[in-house]
């Protein structure tokens, strides 16, 4: 199930099930979105990205969906594995040359139950 | 190779000490970043270097002093830090015209 902890929303998922992580972004001018995974003791790791001219993009076991109408982004992980346990951050930005700012979401913790 | 290397991994310092954090990448990226991350929070941008020049300073206190000696190296010099500066300090790099930033593992800093 999903619960909101003191700092991070947490999604507990059974190994082998699919996970869906949601993110609401704030800037309607943002045209590029990235999902990062951060495991304990590590830096954020790039997972997948999507431009605003797309509404879906698939990678290996991951799919990102973008709904610009409601400014919502989601990351779907198929057949969740113990190694997927991490904090997941969405990030938004504008693809303007020289703009290097990423605005990160608050993060979602995923706990995989073996 | 998408590796950004940060040293040291852990650092404990007193409030009167001077120390430096180091970051290195060999991906040909000409944009490099320093972030501060508190537990259970997203990374907060501190500085951005673009073509070895400081392009963004997010109103960071002067006790943090960045330096970019060449296109592969980024340093963060620390002096007279406060206990509230204890955090994970992340370095990242990217191509200037692309926004995918690649992060190092970070330096866990404790200020006593």
mmCIF file of C-alpha atoms in Angstrom:
data_model
loop_
_atom_site.group_PDB
_atom_site.id
_atom_site.type_symbol
_atom_site.label_atom_id
_atom_site.label_comp_id
_atom_site.label_asym_id
_atom_site.label_seq_id
_atom_site.Cartn_x
_atom_site.Cartn_y
_atom_site.Cartn_z
ATOM 1 C CA UNK A 1 0.000 0.000 0.000
ATOM 2 C CA UNK A 2 0.942 3.667 -0.067
ATOM 3 C CA UNK A 3 1.404 5.820 2.983
ATOM 4 C CA UNK A 4 2.755 9.244 3.702
ATOM 5 C CA UNK A 5 5.516 9.167 6.276
ATOM 6 C CA UNK A 6 6.990 12.054 8.206
ATOM 7 C CA UNK A 7 9.168 13.066 5.273
ATOM 8 C CA UNK A 8 8.663 10.824 2.282
ATOM 9 C CA UNK A 9 5.648 9.075 0.800
ATOM 10 C CA UNK A 10 6.405 5.368 0.879
ATOM 11 C CA UNK A 11 5.212 2.679 -1.485
ATOM 12 C CA UNK A 12 5.498 -0.896 -0.219
ATOM 13 C CA UNK A 13 5.309 -3.428 -3.025
ATOM 14 C CA UNK A 14 5.571 -7.204 -3.164
ATOM 15 C CA UNK A 15 8.472 -8.562 -5.201
ATOM 16 C CA UNK A 16 7.275 -9.395 -8.685
ATOM 17 C CA UNK A 17 4.385 -6.914 -8.626
ATOM 18 C CA UNK A 18 4.320 -3.723 -10.679
ATOM 19 C CA UNK A 19 5.056 -0.364 -9.019
ATOM 20 C CA UNK A 20 3.647 3.020 -9.931
ATOM 21 C CA UNK A 21 5.316 6.151 -8.598
ATOM 22 C CA UNK A 22 3.593 9.480 -9.088
ATOM 23 C CA UNK A 23 4.874 13.026 -9.356
ATOM 24 C CA UNK A 24 3.027 16.312 -9.720
ATOM 25 C CA UNK A 25 5.159 19.014 -11.308
ATOM 26 C CA UNK A 26 4.666 22.703 -10.848
ATOM 27 C CA UNK A 27 5.864 24.609 -13.907
ATOM 28 C CA UNK A 28 3.621 24.443 -16.965
ATOM 29 C CA UNK A 29 6.557 25.789 -19.030
ATOM 30 C CA UNK A 30 8.693 22.726 -18.230
ATOM 31 C CA UNK A 31 9.286 20.669 -21.356
ATOM 32 C CA UNK A 32 11.680 17.967 -20.216
ATOM 33 C CA UNK A 33 11.369 15.509 -17.354
ATOM 34 C CA UNK A 34 13.742 13.032 -15.771
ATOM 35 C CA UNK A 35 13.362 10.231 -13.238
ATOM 36 C CA UNK A 36 16.232 9.484 -10.878
ATOM 37 C CA UNK A 37 16.711 6.555 -8.499
ATOM 38 C CA UNK A 38 18.716 7.049 -5.310
ATOM 39 C CA UNK A 39 19.755 4.003 -3.327
ATOM 40 C CA UNK A 40 20.930 4.291 0.244
ATOM 41 C CA UNK A 41 24.454 5.706 0.424
ATOM 42 C CA UNK A 42 24.579 6.563 -3.287
ATOM 43 C CA UNK A 43 23.988 9.537 -5.517
ATOM 44 C CA UNK A 44 20.933 9.860 -7.771
ATOM 45 C CA UNK A 45 21.104 7.622 -10.839
ATOM 46 C CA UNK A 46 19.438 8.536 -14.143
ATOM 47 C CA UNK A 47 16.643 6.111 -15.065
ATOM 48 C CA UNK A 48 14.643 7.564 -17.946
ATOM 49 C CA UNK A 49 13.638 10.876 -19.467
ATOM 50 C CA UNK A 50 10.748 12.206 -21.540
ATOM 51 C CA UNK A 51 10.133 15.351 -23.565
ATOM 52 C CA UNK A 52 6.853 17.215 -23.429
ATOM 53 C CA UNK A 53 5.998 16.292 -27.034
ATOM 54 C CA UNK A 54 5.571 12.685 -25.890
ATOM 55 C CA UNK A 55 3.123 11.150 -23.447
ATOM 56 C CA UNK A 56 4.822 7.804 -22.962
ATOM 57 C CA UNK A 57 8.314 6.409 -23.138
ATOM 58 C CA UNK A 58 9.516 2.907 -22.361
ATOM 59 C CA UNK A 59 12.843 1.644 -21.129
ATOM 60 C CA UNK A 60 13.991 -1.632 -19.728
ATOM 61 C CA UNK A 61 11.288 -2.625 -17.192
ATOM 62 C CA UNK A 62 10.343 1.047 -16.758
ATOM 63 C CA UNK A 63 7.745 3.236 -18.424
ATOM 64 C CA UNK A 64 7.257 6.957 -17.919
ATOM 65 C CA UNK A 65 3.876 8.555 -18.567
ATOM 66 C CA UNK A 66 3.351 12.288 -18.929
ATOM 67 C CA UNK A 67 0.002 14.066 -18.630
ATOM 68 C CA UNK A 68 0.593 17.725 -19.397
ATOM 69 C CA UNK A 69 -3.048 18.649 -18.891
ATOM 70 C CA UNK A 70 -2.860 17.934 -15.173
ATOM 71 C CA UNK A 71 0.926 18.353 -14.866
ATOM 72 C CA UNK A 72 1.441 14.772 -13.749
ATOM 73 C CA UNK A 73 4.278 12.363 -14.322
ATOM 74 C CA UNK A 74 4.425 8.696 -13.366
ATOM 75 C CA UNK A 75 7.051 5.970 -13.386
ATOM 76 C CA UNK A 76 5.947 2.379 -13.750
ATOM 77 C CA UNK A 77 8.329 -0.406 -12.805
ATOM 78 C CA UNK A 78 7.420 -3.871 -14.062
ATOM 79 C CA UNK A 79 8.106 -6.995 -12.002
ATOM 80 C CA UNK A 80 9.629 -5.065 -9.104
ATOM 81 C CA UNK A 81 12.825 -6.570 -7.696
ATOM 82 C CA UNK A 82 14.573 -6.089 -4.325
ATOM 83 C CA UNK A 83 17.185 -3.964 -6.110
ATOM 84 C CA UNK A 84 14.445 -1.473 -6.970
ATOM 85 C CA UNK A 85 14.198 -0.452 -3.300
ATOM 86 C CA UNK A 86 15.257 3.195 -3.314
ATOM 87 C CA UNK A 87 14.020 6.777 -3.270
ATOM 88 C CA UNK A 88 12.752 7.951 -6.643
ATOM 89 C CA UNK A 89 12.866 11.627 -7.630
ATOM 90 C CA UNK A 90 11.234 13.249 -10.598
ATOM 91 C CA UNK A 91 12.860 16.379 -12.006
ATOM 92 C CA UNK A 92 11.580 19.013 -14.436
ATOM 93 C CA UNK A 93 13.375 21.598 -16.529
ATOM 94 C CA UNK A 94 13.169 23.705 -19.673
ATOM 95 C CA UNK A 95 15.262 22.770 -22.667
ATOM 96 C CA UNK A 96 16.745 26.225 -23.146
ATOM 97 C CA UNK A 97 20.420 26.428 -24.089
ATOM 98 C CA UNK A 98 22.431 27.306 -21.016
ATOM 99 C CA UNK A 99 19.623 26.451 -18.615
ATOM 100 C CA UNK A 100 21.158 23.874 -16.344
ATOM 101 C CA UNK A 101 18.600 23.948 -13.556
ATOM 102 C CA UNK A 102 16.694 20.845 -12.588
ATOM 103 C CA UNK A 103 13.755 21.240 -10.183
ATOM 104 C CA UNK A 104 13.446 18.057 -8.144
ATOM 105 C CA UNK A 105 10.237 16.709 -6.675
ATOM 106 C CA UNK A 106 10.053 15.707 -3.027
ATOM 107 C CA UNK A 107 10.813 12.033 -3.666
ATOM 108 C CA UNK A 108 9.011 8.737 -3.154
ATOM 109 C CA UNK A 109 10.433 5.823 -1.200
ATOM 110 C CA UNK A 110 9.854 2.351 -2.660
ATOM 111 C CA UNK A 111 10.249 -0.641 -0.354
ATOM 112 C CA UNK A 112 10.196 -4.041 -2.025
ATOM 113 C CA UNK A 113 8.987 -6.898 0.164
ATOM 114 C CA UNK A 114 10.645 -10.201 -0.768
ATOM 115 C CA UNK B 1 31.333 5.495 -18.840
ATOM 116 C CA UNK B 2 29.003 7.724 -16.825
ATOM 117 C CA UNK B 3 31.152 7.972 -13.733
ATOM 118 C CA UNK B 4 31.564 10.995 -11.509
ATOM 119 C CA UNK B 5 34.087 10.385 -8.745
ATOM 120 C CA UNK B 6 33.921 12.241 -5.445
ATOM 121 C CA UNK B 7 36.464 12.250 -2.635
ATOM 122 C CA UNK B 8 36.457 11.825 0.249
ATOM 123 C CA UNK B 9 33.410 9.617 0.832
ATOM 124 C CA UNK B 10 33.149 10.754 4.450
ATOM 125 C CA UNK B 11 34.460 13.852 6.198
ATOM 126 C CA UNK B 12 34.243 14.988 9.802
ATOM 127 C CA UNK B 13 35.407 18.509 10.541
ATOM 128 C CA UNK B 14 35.309 21.037 13.314
ATOM 129 C CA UNK B 15 33.868 24.493 12.900
ATOM 130 C CA UNK B 16 37.327 26.072 12.644
ATOM 131 C CA UNK B 17 38.740 23.640 10.094
ATOM 132 C CA UNK B 18 39.411 24.188 6.407
ATOM 133 C CA UNK B 19 38.772 21.253 4.101
ATOM 134 C CA UNK B 20 38.070 20.608 0.423
ATOM 135 C CA UNK B 21 35.753 18.266 -1.434
ATOM 136 C CA UNK B 22 36.862 17.028 -4.831
ATOM 137 C CA UNK B 23 34.966 15.872 -7.898
ATOM 138 C CA UNK B 24 36.268 14.457 -11.178
ATOM 139 C CA UNK B 25 34.643 13.362 -14.420
ATOM 140 C CA UNK B 26 36.064 12.246 -17.774
ATOM 141 C CA UNK B 27 32.907 12.261 -19.877
ATOM 142 C CA UNK B 28 33.775 15.490 -21.669
ATOM 143 C CA UNK B 29 31.018 17.331 -19.827
ATOM 144 C CA UNK B 30 31.495 21.100 -19.650
ATOM 145 C CA UNK B 31 28.833 21.749 -16.995
ATOM 146 C CA UNK B 32 29.499 20.733 -13.398
ATOM 147 C CA UNK B 33 27.371 21.162 -10.306
ATOM 148 C CA UNK B 34 27.446 21.100 -6.530
ATOM 149 C CA UNK B 35 24.343 20.068 -4.613
ATOM 150 C CA UNK B 36 23.584 19.756 -0.910
ATOM 151 C CA UNK B 37 21.216 17.014 0.214
ATOM 152 C CA UNK B 38 19.693 16.571 3.653
ATOM 153 C CA UNK B 39 18.231 13.237 4.724
ATOM 154 C CA UNK B 40 14.906 12.340 3.071
ATOM 155 C CA UNK B 41 15.025 15.524 0.940
ATOM 156 C CA UNK B 42 15.771 16.183 -2.732
ATOM 157 C CA UNK B 43 19.151 17.623 -3.761
ATOM 158 C CA UNK B 44 19.392 21.430 -3.494
ATOM 159 C CA UNK B 45 21.457 23.213 -6.128
ATOM 160 C CA UNK B 46 24.391 25.251 -4.793
ATOM 161 C CA UNK B 47 26.646 26.128 -7.752
ATOM 162 C CA UNK B 48 26.870 25.551 -11.498
ATOM 163 C CA UNK B 49 29.992 25.874 -13.623
ATOM 164 C CA UNK B 50 29.654 26.131 -17.376
ATOM 165 C CA UNK B 51 32.843 26.002 -19.464
ATOM 166 C CA UNK B 52 34.837 26.354 -16.235
ATOM 167 C CA UNK B 53 33.113 29.622 -15.335
ATOM 168 C CA UNK B 54 30.720 30.044 -12.436
ATOM 169 C CA UNK B 55 27.285 30.561 -13.971
ATOM 170 C CA UNK B 56 24.955 29.987 -11.016
ATOM 171 C CA UNK B 57 25.423 30.656 -7.298
ATOM 172 C CA UNK B 58 22.210 29.949 -5.422
ATOM 173 C CA UNK B 59 22.948 32.504 -2.681
ATOM 174 C CA UNK B 60 25.249 30.074 -0.923
ATOM 175 C CA UNK B 61 27.090 31.421 2.186
ATOM 176 C CA UNK B 62 30.693 32.447 1.534
ATOM 177 C CA UNK B 63 31.991 29.698 3.851
ATOM 178 C CA UNK B 64 31.466 27.486 0.766
ATOM 179 C CA UNK B 65 33.868 28.403 -2.035
ATOM 180 C CA UNK B 66 33.744 26.499 -5.343
ATOM 181 C CA UNK B 67 36.590 26.181 -7.799
ATOM 182 C CA UNK B 68 36.824 24.648 -11.263
ATOM 183 C CA UNK B 69 40.546 24.273 -12.102
ATOM 184 C CA UNK B 70 39.883 22.554 -15.446
ATOM 185 C CA UNK B 71 37.128 20.905 -17.431
ATOM 186 C CA UNK B 72 37.405 17.604 -15.509
ATOM 187 C CA UNK B 73 37.747 18.812 -11.936
ATOM 188 C CA UNK B 74 35.498 20.611 -9.489
ATOM 189 C CA UNK B 75 36.377 21.488 -5.910
ATOM 190 C CA UNK B 76 34.374 22.819 -3.003
ATOM 191 C CA UNK B 77 36.436 24.566 -0.345
ATOM 192 C CA UNK B 78 34.954 24.617 3.141
ATOM 193 C CA UNK B 79 35.856 27.016 5.935
ATOM 194 C CA UNK B 80 34.239 27.852 9.283
ATOM 195 C CA UNK B 81 31.231 25.627 8.679
ATOM 196 C CA UNK B 82 28.293 25.311 11.046
ATOM 197 C CA UNK B 83 26.717 22.084 12.371
ATOM 198 C CA UNK B 84 23.669 22.719 10.168
ATOM 199 C CA UNK B 85 25.956 22.362 7.135
ATOM 200 C CA UNK B 86 26.201 18.637 7.880
ATOM 201 C CA UNK B 87 24.735 16.898 4.827
ATOM 202 C CA UNK B 88 25.520 14.807 1.763
ATOM 203 C CA UNK B 89 27.328 16.938 -0.840
ATOM 204 C CA UNK B 90 26.774 15.747 -4.375
ATOM 205 C CA UNK B 91 28.686 16.629 -7.497
ATOM 206 C CA UNK B 92 27.119 16.206 -10.931
ATOM 207 C CA UNK B 93 28.092 16.858 -14.522
ATOM 208 C CA UNK B 94 26.324 17.185 -17.863
ATOM 209 C CA UNK B 95 26.752 18.423 -21.398
ATOM 210 C CA UNK B 96 25.946 22.128 -21.468
ATOM 211 C CA UNK B 97 23.175 21.692 -24.032
ATOM 212 C CA UNK B 98 21.617 18.607 -22.423
ATOM 213 C CA UNK B 99 19.967 18.435 -19.047
ATOM 214 C CA UNK B 100 20.689 14.865 -17.974
ATOM 215 C CA UNK B 101 22.980 15.299 -14.989
ATOM 216 C CA UNK B 102 25.142 12.433 -13.819
ATOM 217 C CA UNK B 103 25.822 12.311 -10.107
ATOM 218 C CA UNK B 104 28.675 11.100 -7.983
ATOM 219 C CA UNK B 105 28.131 9.062 -4.819
ATOM 220 C CA UNK B 106 28.592 12.142 -2.662
ATOM 221 C CA UNK B 107 30.648 13.171 0.346
ATOM 222 C CA UNK B 108 28.935 12.653 3.694
ATOM 223 C CA UNK B 109 29.989 15.694 5.742
ATOM 224 C CA UNK B 110 29.622 16.008 9.505
ATOM 225 C CA UNK B 111 30.436 19.327 11.176
ATOM 226 C CA UNK B 112 31.058 19.099 14.906
#
